[in-house]
Amino acid sequence: MAPLKLYNHPLSPPCRLVRLVAGVIGVDLKIEDMKDVYKDLKTPEMLKKNPQHTVPILEDNGIYISESRAIAMYLVSKYAKDDSLYPKDLNKRVLVDQRLFFDQDFFHRILNVFMPVFQGKQADPSKIEKVNDSLETLNRMLDSKQWLAGDKITIADYAVAISISALEFIPDSGIDATKQPNVKQWLSRVESSHPKYAEGLKEYREALKKMKQK
Ligand SMILES: N[C@@H](CCC(=O)N[C@@H](CS)C(=O)NCC(=O)O)C(=O)O
């Protein structure tokens, strides 16, 4: 089997989700880092691979897949030894899907706070409020629950936890996910759920530190 290739950026949370899921299920990825995601993905060649000009893009035997959550679903469905991270049983899967769609919206709310900060502007308080609203929702979802979707960890837990870690880009925003008690406990469960999670988080924090020093 030709190795799977991932078009990647080391600091991108969606790329981190793909690298994590691949690592947990034991799939090797050949990584190609993009230097400038706002430029390198807009060449005619790359736009053919992904018209959305975003990373991650997974290349598997001539197939190109974008959207991190779709890639995670694909990797588990095709390569995992069992279906616990993304159950085949529709009654279980639908909850994972729901949480992943929630995460898509949540991540965009986070982006709406950090994009202006990146451009040297003030974060909009109403956008901060939206992120806090999602964190309250998450806290309710986790009421009396170990995991976000069912009784085992799934790709939804990984996706949402990685979105939360994107908040580390903007420590001055005042958004603190650990103010929500269920979220705080669940985050530490996710962090200790698999050595690959802890490894990825450490690498991410080191890359973030380097970026800030620059
Ligand atoms: N919903 C997408 C978001 C991907 C995304 O926004 N990627 C950013 C890097 S974190 C990117 O490639 N941006 C370049 C652009 O939008 O032109 C996913 O989950 O894969």
mmCIF file with all atom_site columns, C-alpha atoms in Angstrom, residues 1-6 27-30 58-63 74-75 78-79:
data_model
loop_
_atom_site.group_PDB
_atom_site.id
_atom_site.type_symbol
_atom_site.label_atom_id
_atom_site.label_alt_id
_atom_site.label_comp_id
_atom_site.label_asym_id
_atom_site.label_entity_id
_atom_site.label_seq_id
_atom_site.pdbx_PDB_ins_code
_atom_site.Cartn_x
_atom_site.Cartn_y
_atom_site.Cartn_z
_atom_site.occupancy
_atom_site.B_iso_or_equiv
_atom_site.pdbx_formal_charge
_atom_site.auth_seq_id
_atom_site.auth_comp_id
_atom_site.auth_asym_id
_atom_site.auth_atom_id
_atom_site.pdbx_PDB_model_num
ATOM 1  C CA . MET A 1 1  ? 0.000   0.000  0.000  1.00 0.00 ? 1  MET A CA 1
ATOM 2  C CA . ALA A 1 2  ? 1.299   3.431  -0.954 1.00 0.00 ? 2  ALA A CA 1
ATOM 3  C CA . PRO A 1 3  ? 1.741   5.559  2.169  1.00 0.00 ? 3  PRO A CA 1
ATOM 4  C CA . LEU A 1 4  ? -1.047  7.994  2.854  1.00 0.00 ? 4  LEU A CA 1
ATOM 5  C CA . LYS A 1 5  ? -0.016  11.607 2.426  1.00 0.00 ? 5  LYS A CA 1
ATOM 6  C CA . LEU A 1 6  ? -1.158  14.520 4.539  1.00 0.00 ? 6  LEU A CA 1
ATOM 7  C CA . VAL A 1 27 ? -1.749  4.587  10.232 1.00 0.00 ? 27 VAL A CA 1
ATOM 8  C CA . ASP A 1 28 ? 1.521   6.098  8.983  1.00 0.00 ? 28 ASP A CA 1
ATOM 9  C CA . LEU A 1 29 ? 1.253   9.414  7.216  1.00 0.00 ? 29 LEU A CA 1
ATOM 10 C CA . LYS A 1 30 ? 3.751   11.007 4.897  1.00 0.00 ? 30 LYS A CA 1
ATOM 11 C CA . LEU A 1 58 ? -5.455  13.572 2.875  1.00 0.00 ? 58 LEU A CA 1
ATOM 12 C CA . GLU A 1 59 ? -4.254  11.769 -0.243 1.00 0.00 ? 59 GLU A CA 1
ATOM 13 C CA . ASP A 1 60 ? -5.029  8.052  -0.291 1.00 0.00 ? 60 ASP A CA 1
ATOM 14 C CA . ASN A 1 61 ? -4.345  6.200  -3.520 1.00 0.00 ? 61 ASN A CA 1
ATOM 15 C CA . GLY A 1 62 ? -5.390  9.028  -5.814 1.00 0.00 ? 62 GLY A CA 1
ATOM 16 C CA . ILE A 1 63 ? -8.313  10.152 -3.648 1.00 0.00 ? 63 ILE A CA 1
ATOM 17 C CA . TYR A 1 74 ? -12.734 7.976  6.746  1.00 0.00 ? 74 TYR A CA 1
ATOM 18 C CA . LEU A 1 75 ? -9.536  6.883  8.476  1.00 0.00 ? 75 LEU A CA 1
ATOM 19 C CA . LYS A 1 78 ? -11.250 2.262  6.534  1.00 0.00 ? 78 LYS A CA 1
ATOM 20 C CA . TYR A 1 79 ? -8.209  1.487  8.670  1.00 0.00 ? 79 TYR A CA 1
#
